[in-house]
mmCIF file of C-alpha atoms in Angstrom:
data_model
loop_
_atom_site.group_PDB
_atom_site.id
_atom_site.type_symbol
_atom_site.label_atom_id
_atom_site.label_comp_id
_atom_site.label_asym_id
_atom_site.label_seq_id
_atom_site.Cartn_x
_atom_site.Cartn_y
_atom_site.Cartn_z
ATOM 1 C CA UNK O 36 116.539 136.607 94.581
ATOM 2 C CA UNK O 37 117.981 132.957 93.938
ATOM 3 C CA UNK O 38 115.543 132.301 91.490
ATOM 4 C CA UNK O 39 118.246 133.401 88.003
ATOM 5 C CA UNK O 40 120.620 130.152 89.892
ATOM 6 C CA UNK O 41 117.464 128.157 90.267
ATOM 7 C CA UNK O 42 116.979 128.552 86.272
ATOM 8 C CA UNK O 43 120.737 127.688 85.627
ATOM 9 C CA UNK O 44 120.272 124.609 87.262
ATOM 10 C CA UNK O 45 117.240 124.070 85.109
ATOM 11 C CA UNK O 46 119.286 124.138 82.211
ATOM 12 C CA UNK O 47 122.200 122.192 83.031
ATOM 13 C CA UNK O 48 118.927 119.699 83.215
ATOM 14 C CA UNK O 49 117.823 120.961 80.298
ATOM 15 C CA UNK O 50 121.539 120.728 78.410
ATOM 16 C CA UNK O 51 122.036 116.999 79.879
ATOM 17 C CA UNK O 52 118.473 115.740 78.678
ATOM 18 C CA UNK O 53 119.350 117.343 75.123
ATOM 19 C CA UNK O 54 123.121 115.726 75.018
ATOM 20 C CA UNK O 55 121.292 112.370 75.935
ATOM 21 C CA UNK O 56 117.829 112.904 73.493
ATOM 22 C CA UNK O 57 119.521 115.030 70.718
ATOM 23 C CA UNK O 58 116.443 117.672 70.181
ATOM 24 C CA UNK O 59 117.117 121.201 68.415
ATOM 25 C CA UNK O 60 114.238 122.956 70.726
ATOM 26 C CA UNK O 61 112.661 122.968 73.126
ATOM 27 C CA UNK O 62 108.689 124.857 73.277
ATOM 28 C CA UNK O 63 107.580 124.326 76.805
ATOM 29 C CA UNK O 64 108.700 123.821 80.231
ATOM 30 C CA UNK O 65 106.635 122.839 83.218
ATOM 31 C CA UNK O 66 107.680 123.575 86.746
ATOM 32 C CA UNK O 67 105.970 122.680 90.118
ATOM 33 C CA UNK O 68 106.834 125.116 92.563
ATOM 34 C CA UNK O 69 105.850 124.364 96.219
ATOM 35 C CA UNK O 70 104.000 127.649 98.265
ATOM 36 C CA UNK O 71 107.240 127.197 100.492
ATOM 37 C CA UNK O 72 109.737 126.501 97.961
ATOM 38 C CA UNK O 73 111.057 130.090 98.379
ATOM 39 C CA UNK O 74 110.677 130.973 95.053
ATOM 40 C CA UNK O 75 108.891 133.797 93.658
ATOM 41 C CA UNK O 76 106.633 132.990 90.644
ATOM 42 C CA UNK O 77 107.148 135.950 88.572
ATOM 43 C CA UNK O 78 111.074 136.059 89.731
ATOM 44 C CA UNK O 79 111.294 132.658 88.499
ATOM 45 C CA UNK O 80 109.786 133.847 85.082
ATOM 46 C CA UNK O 81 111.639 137.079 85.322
ATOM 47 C CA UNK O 82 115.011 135.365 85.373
ATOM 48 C CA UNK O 83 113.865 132.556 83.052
ATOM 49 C CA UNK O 84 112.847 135.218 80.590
ATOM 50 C CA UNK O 85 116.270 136.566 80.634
ATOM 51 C CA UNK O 86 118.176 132.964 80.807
ATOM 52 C CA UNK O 87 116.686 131.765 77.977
ATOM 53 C CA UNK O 88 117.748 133.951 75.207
ATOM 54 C CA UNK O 89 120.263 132.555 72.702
ATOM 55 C CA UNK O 90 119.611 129.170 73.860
ATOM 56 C CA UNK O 91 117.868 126.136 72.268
ATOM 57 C CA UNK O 92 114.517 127.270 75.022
ATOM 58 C CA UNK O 93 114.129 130.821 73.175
ATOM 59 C CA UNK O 94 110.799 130.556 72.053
ATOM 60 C CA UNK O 95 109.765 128.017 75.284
ATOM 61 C CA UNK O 96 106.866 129.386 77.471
ATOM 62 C CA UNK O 97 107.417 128.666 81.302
ATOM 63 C CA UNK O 98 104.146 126.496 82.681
ATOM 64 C CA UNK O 99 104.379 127.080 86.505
ATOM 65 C CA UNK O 100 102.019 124.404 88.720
ATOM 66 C CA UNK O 101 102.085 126.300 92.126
ATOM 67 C CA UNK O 102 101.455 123.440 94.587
ATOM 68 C CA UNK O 103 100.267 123.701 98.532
ATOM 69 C CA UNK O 104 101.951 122.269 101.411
ATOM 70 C CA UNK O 105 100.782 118.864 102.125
ATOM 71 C CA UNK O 106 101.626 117.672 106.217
ATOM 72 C CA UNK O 107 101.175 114.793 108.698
ATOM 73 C CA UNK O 108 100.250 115.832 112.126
ATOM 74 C CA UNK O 109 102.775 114.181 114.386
ATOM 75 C CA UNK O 110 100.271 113.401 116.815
ATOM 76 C CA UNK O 111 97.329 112.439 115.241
ATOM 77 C CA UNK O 112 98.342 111.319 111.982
ATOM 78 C CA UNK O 113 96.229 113.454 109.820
ATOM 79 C CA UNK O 114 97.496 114.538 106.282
ATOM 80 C CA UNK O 115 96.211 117.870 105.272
ATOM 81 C CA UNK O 116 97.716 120.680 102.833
ATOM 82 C CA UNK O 117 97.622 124.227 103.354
ATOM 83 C CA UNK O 118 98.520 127.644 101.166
ATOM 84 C CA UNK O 119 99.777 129.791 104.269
ATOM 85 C CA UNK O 120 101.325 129.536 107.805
ATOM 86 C CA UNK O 121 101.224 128.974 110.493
ATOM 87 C CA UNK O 122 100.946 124.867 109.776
ATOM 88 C CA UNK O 123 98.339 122.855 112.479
ATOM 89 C CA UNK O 124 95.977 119.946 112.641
ATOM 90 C CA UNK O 125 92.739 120.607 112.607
ATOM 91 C CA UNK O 126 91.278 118.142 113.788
ATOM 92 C CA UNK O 127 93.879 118.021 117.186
ATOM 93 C CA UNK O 128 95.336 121.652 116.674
ATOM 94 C CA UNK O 129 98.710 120.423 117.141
ATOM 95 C CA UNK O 130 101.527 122.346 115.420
ATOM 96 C CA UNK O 131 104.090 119.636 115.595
ATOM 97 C CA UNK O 132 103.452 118.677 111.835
ATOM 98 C CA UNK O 133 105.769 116.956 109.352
ATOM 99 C CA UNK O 134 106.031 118.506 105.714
ATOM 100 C CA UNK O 135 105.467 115.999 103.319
ATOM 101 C CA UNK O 136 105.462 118.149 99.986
ATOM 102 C CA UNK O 137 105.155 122.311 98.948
ATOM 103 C CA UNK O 138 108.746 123.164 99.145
ATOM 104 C CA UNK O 139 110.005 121.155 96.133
ATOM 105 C CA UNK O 140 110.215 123.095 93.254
ATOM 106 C CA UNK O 141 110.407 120.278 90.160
ATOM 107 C CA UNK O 142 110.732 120.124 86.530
ATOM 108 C CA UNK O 143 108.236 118.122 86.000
ATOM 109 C CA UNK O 144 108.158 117.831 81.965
ATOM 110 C CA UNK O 145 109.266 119.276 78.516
ATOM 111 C CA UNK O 146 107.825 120.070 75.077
ATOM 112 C CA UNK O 147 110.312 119.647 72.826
ATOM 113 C CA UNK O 148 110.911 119.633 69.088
ATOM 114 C CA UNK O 149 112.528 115.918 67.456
ATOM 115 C CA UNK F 113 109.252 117.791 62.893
ATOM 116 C CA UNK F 114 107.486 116.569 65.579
ATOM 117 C CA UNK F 115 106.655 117.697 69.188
ATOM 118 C CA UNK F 116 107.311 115.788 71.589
ATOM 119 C CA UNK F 117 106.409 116.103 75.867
ATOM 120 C CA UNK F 118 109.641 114.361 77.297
ATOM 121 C CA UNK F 119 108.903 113.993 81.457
ATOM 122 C CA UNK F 120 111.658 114.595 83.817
ATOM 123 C CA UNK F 121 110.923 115.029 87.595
ATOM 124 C CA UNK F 122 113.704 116.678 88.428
ATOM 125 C CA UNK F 123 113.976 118.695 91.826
ATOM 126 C CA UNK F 124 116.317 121.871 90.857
ATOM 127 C CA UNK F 125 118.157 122.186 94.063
ATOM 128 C CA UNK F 126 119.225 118.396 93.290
ATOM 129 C CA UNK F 127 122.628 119.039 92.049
ATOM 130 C CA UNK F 128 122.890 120.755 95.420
ATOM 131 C CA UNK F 129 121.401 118.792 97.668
ATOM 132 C CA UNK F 130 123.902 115.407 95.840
ATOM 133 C CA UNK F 131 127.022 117.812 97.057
ATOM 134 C CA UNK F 132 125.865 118.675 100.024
ATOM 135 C CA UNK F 133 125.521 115.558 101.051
ATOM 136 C CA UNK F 134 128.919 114.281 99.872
ATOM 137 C CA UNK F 135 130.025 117.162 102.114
ATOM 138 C CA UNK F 136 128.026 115.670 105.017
ATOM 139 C CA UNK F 137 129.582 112.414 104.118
ATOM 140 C CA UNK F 138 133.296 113.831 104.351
ATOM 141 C CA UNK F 139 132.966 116.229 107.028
ATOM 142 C CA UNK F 140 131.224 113.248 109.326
ATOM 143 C CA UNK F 141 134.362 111.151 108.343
ATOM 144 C CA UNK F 142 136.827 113.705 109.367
ATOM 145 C CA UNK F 143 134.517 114.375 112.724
ATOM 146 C CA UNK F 144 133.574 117.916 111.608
ATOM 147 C CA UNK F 145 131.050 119.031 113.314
ATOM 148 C CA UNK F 146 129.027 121.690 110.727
ATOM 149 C CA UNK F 147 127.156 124.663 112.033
ATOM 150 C CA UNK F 148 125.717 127.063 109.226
ATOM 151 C CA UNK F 149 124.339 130.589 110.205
ATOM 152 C CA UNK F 150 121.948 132.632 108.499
ATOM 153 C CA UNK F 151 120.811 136.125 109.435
ATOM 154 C CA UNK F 152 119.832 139.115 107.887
ATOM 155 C CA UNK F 153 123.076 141.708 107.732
ATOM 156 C CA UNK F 154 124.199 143.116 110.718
ATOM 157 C CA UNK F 155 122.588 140.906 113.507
ATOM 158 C CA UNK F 156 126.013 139.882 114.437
ATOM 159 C CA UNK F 157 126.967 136.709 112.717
ATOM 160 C CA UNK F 158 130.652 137.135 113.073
ATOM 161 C CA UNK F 159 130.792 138.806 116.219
ATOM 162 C CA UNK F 160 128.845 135.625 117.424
ATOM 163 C CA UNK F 161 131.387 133.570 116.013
ATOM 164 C CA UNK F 162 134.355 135.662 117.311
ATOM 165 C CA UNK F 163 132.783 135.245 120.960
ATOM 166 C CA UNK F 164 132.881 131.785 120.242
ATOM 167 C CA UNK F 165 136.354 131.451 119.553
ATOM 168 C CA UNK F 166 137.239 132.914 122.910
ATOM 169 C CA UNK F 167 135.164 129.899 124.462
ATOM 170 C CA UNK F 168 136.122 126.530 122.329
ATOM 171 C CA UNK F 169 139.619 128.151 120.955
ATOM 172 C CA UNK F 170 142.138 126.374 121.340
ATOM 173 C CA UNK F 171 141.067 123.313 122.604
ATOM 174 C CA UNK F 172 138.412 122.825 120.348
ATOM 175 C CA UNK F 173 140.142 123.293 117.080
ATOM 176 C CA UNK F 174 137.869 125.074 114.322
ATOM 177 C CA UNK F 175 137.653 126.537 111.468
ATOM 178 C CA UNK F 176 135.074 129.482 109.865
ATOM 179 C CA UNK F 177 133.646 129.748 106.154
ATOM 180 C CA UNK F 178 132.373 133.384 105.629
ATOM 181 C CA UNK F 179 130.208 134.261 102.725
ATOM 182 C CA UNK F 180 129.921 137.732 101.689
ATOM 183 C CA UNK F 181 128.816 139.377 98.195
ATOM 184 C CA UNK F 182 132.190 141.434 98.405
ATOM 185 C CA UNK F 183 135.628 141.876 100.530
ATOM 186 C CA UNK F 184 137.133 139.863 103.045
ATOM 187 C CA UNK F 185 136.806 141.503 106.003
ATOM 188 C CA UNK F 186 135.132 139.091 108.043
ATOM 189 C CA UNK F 187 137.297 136.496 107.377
ATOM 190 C CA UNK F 188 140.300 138.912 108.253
ATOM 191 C CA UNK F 189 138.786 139.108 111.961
ATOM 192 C CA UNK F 190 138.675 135.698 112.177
ATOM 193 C CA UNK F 191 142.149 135.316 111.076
ATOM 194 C CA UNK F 192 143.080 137.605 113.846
ATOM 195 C CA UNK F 193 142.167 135.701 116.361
ATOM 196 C CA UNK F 194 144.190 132.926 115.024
ATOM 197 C CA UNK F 195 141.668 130.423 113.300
ATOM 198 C CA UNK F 196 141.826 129.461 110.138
ATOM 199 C CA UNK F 197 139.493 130.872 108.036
ATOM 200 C CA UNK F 198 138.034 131.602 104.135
ATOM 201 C CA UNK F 199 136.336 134.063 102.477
ATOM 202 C CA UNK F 200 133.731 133.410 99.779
ATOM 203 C CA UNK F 201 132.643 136.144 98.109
ATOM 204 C CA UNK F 202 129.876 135.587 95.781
ATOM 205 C CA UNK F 203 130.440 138.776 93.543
ATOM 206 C CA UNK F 204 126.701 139.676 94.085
ATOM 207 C CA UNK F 205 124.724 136.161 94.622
ATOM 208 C CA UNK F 206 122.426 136.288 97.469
ATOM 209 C CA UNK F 207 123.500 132.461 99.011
ATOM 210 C CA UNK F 208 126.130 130.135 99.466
ATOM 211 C CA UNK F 209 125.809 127.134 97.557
ATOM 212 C CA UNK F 210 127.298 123.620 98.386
ATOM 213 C CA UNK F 211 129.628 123.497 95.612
ATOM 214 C CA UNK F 212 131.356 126.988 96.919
ATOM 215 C CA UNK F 213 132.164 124.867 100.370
ATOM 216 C CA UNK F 214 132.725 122.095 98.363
ATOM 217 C CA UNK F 215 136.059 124.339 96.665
ATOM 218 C CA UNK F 216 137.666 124.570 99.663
ATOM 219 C CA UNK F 217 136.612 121.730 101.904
ATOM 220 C CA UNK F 218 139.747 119.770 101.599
ATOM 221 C CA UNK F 219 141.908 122.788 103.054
ATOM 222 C CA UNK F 220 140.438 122.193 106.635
ATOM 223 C CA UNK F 221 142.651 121.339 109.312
ATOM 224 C CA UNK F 222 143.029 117.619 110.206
ATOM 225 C CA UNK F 223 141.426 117.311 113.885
ATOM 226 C CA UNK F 224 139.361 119.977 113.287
ATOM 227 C CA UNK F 225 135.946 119.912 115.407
ATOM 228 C CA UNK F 226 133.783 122.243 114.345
ATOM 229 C CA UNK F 227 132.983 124.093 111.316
ATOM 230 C CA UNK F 228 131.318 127.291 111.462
ATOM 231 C CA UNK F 229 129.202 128.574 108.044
ATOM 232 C CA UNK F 230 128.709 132.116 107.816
ATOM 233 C CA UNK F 231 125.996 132.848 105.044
ATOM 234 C CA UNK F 232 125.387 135.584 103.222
ATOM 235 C CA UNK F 233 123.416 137.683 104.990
ATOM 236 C CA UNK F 234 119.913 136.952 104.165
ATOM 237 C CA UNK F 235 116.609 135.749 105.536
ATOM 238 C CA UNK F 236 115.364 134.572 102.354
ATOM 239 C CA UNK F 237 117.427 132.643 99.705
ATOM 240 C CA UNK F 238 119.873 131.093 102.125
ATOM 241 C CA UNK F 239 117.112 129.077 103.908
ATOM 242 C CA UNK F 240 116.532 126.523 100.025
ATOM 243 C CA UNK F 241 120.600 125.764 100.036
ATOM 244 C CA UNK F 242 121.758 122.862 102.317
ATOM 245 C CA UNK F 243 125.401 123.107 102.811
ATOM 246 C CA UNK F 244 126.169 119.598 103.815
ATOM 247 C CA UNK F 245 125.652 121.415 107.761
ATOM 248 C CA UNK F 246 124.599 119.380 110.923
ATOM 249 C CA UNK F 247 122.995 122.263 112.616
ATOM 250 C CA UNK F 248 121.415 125.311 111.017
ATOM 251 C CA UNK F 249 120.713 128.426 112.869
ATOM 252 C CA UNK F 250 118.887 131.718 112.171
ATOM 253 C CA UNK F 251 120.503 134.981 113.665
ATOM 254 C CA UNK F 252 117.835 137.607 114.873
ATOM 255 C CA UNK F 253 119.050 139.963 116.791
ATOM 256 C CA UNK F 254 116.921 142.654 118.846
ATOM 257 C CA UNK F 255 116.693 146.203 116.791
ATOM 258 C CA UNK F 256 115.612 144.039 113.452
ATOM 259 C CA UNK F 257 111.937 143.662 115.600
ATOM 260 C CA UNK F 258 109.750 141.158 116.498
ATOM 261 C CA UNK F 259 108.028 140.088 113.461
ATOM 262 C CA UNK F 260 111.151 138.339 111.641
ATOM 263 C CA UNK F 261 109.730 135.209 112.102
ATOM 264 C CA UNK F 262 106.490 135.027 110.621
ATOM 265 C CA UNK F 263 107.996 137.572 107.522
ATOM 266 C CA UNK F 264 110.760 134.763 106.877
ATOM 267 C CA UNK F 265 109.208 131.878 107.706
ATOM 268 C CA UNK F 266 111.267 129.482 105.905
ATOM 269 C CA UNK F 267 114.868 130.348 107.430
ATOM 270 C CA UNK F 268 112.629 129.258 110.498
ATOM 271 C CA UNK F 269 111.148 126.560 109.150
ATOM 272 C CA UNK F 270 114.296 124.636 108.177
ATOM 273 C CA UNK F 271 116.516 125.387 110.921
ATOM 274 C CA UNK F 272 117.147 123.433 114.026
ATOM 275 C CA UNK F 273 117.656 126.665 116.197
ATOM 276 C CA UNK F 274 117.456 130.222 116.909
ATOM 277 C CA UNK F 275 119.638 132.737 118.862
ATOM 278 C CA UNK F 276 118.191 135.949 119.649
ATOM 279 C CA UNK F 277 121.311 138.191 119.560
ATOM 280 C CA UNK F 278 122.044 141.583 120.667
ATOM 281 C CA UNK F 279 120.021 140.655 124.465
ATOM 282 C CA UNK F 280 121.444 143.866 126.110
ATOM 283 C CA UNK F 281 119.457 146.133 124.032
ATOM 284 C CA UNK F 282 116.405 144.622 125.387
ATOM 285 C CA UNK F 283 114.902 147.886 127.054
ATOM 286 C CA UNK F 284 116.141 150.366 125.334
ATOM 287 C CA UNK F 285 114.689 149.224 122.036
ATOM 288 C CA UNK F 286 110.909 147.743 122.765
ATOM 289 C CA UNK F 287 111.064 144.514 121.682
ATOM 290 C CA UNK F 288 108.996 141.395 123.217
ATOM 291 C CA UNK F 289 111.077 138.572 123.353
ATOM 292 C CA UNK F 290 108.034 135.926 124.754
ATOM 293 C CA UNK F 291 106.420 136.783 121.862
ATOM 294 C CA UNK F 292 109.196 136.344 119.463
ATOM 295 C CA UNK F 293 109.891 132.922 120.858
ATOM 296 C CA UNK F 294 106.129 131.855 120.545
ATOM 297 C CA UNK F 295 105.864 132.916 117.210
ATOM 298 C CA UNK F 296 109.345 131.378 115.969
ATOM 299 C CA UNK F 297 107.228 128.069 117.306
ATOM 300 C CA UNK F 298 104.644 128.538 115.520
ATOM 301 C CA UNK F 299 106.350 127.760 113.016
ATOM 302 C CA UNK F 300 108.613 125.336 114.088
ATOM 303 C CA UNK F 301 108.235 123.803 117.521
ATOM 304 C CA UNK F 302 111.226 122.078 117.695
ATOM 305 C CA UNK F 303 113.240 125.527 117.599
ATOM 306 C CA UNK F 304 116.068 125.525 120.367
ATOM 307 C CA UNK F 305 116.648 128.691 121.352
ATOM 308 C CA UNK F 306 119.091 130.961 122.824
ATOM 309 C CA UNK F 307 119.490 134.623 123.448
ATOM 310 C CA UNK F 308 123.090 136.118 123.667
ATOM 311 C CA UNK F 309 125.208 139.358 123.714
ATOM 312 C CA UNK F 310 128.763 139.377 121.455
ATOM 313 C CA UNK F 311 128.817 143.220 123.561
ATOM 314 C CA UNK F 312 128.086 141.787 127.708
ATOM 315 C CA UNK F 313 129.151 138.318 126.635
ATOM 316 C CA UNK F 314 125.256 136.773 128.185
ATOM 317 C CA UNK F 315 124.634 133.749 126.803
ATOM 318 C CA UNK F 316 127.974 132.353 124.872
ATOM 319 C CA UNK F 317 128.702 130.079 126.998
ATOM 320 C CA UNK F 318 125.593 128.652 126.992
ATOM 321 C CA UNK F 319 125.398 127.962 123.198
ATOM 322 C CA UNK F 320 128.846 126.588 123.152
ATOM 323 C CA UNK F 321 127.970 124.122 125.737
ATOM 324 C CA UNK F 322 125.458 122.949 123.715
ATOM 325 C CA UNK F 323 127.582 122.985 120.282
ATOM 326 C CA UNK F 324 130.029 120.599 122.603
ATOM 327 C CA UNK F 325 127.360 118.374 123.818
ATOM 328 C CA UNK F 326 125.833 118.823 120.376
ATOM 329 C CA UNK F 327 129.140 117.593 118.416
ATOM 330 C CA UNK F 328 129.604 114.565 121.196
ATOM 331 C CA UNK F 329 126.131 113.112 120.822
ATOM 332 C CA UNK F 330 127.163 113.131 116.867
ATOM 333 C CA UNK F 331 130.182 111.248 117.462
ATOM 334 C CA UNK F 332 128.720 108.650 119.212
ATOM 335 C CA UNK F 333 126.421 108.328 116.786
ATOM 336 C CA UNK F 334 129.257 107.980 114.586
ATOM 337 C CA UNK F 335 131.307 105.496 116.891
#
């Protein structure tokens, strides 16, 4: 259960984009979470839920893009993405794959009010 | 007032991942050699380390981190053995973060050689946090059963080895350790692994053999 430090690094994004932009409030917040980000949707929006009270992101709904792992077989070169383990090629069935994307968890964008 | 949709593309664990690697950056300088360990509790992180000792201590000068959620008992048995060693206690976070090594960092011993990280103990939220380490290895030690691997896939996924710990209670306790190993590839290939016993003492030497060879191939690579 990282996910309550994952949202107070969100907002010490959050508080540097408002000291640099000067909005009052902010309405939305979209996240991409990777399948293998280790983050638990509705932990994230459990602890963001919590985070966000008092704060200029009170009345802010949490949009969460869940992503899949993209890879690049090692052997073959193929890029594919997948939602679960265990990771392969299919077209050599090799495991030895290279994660491209899926673990990232991103703020990707924010509604605010100017 | 108007709305307005500001994009960002910001990664979260940025602020972490910009300290760890200014740890990386100083501990390469001072040719520290970073191991960090992640287990669940009680699959014998510090008695791993303590077995260590006994092999590289003291002509391989180290030093231990330990992260615990309270007390510092851990790094107390450390200290007994005479190596210098902290205690982080989180006060209830799951992880170490970089910027809780990053606090004490400077205290290390000049001519120190290796530096060993021991996480909270956790298979889950450790595994996102880079520590500024040059090896990372997950703990699993025989009575915690074979499906660890494909239950906590990411500690597996990011690490660059595993040591199967607690090898002499193979037989009493069923546990099948070809099929642990196959299914820790699965989901990483690369996976070195090792199996030891802090109790009969199988298998230390081994693994600090390798953390020598391990820290020489990095200073070369340094040179």
């Amino acid at each position: 259960m990282h996910e309550l430090s994952l949202i107070a690094s969100l907002f010490e994004i959050l508080e540097a984009q408002k000291a640099e932009k000067g909005f009052t409030k902010i309405t939305a917040i979209k996240l991409r979470c990777g399948v293998f980000s280790g983050v638990v949707p509705e932990c994230l929006e459990a602890a963001f839920e919590v985070y966000k009270k008092d704060t200029f992101a009170s009345e802010a709904k949490l949009i969460l893009e869940v992503v899949p792992v993209k890879f690049r077989c090692r052997r073959c070169q193929q890029i594919e993405t997948a939602y679960d383990l265990p990771f392969f090629c299919p077209v050599c069935q090799s495991k030895d794959v290279e994660i491209l994307d899926g673990t990232e968890l991103t703020l990707v964008s924010f509604e605010a009010e100017i | 007032m108007n709305r307005k949709e500001i994009t960002v593309f910001e990664d979260l664990l940025g602020s972490n991942k910009k300290i760890a690697n200014e740890l990386r950056h100083y501990l390469r300088a001072k040719g520290i050699f970073t191991i960090n360990l992640m287990s669940s509790p009680g699959s014998g992180k510090t008695s791993l380390i303590e077995k260590l000792i006994d092999h590289l201590w003291p002509q391989h000068p180290l030093a231990v981190i330990e992260g615990d959620i309270e007390t510092d008992l851990d790094a107390a048995r450390i200290r007994a053995k005479g190596v210098p060693a902290w205690q982080i206690t989180t006060g209830g976070a799951c992880h170490l973060e970089a910027k809780m090594i990053a606090r004490i960092i400077r205290e290390i011993p000049e001519k120190t050689e290796f530096l060993f990280i021991e996480n909270v103990g956790n298979l889950v939220c450790p595994a996102s946090y880079d520590l500024g380490e040059n090896l990372r290895f997950v703990l699993l030690s025989i009575p915690e059963g074979e499906d660890k691997p494909l239950k906590y896939p990411k500690a597996f996924l990011t690490a660059q080895g595993l040591i199967i710990t607690k090898i002499d209670l193979l037989g009493p306790i069923s546990f099948d350790l070809d099929k642990v190993k196959e299914e820790a590839r699965k989901i990483n290939p690369t996976l070195v692994i090792f199996t030891t016993s802090s109790r009969t003492g199988e298998g230390i030497k081994e693994f600090a053999t390798y953390l020598i060879q391990q820290r020489q191939r990095f200073q070369e690579n340094n040179a």
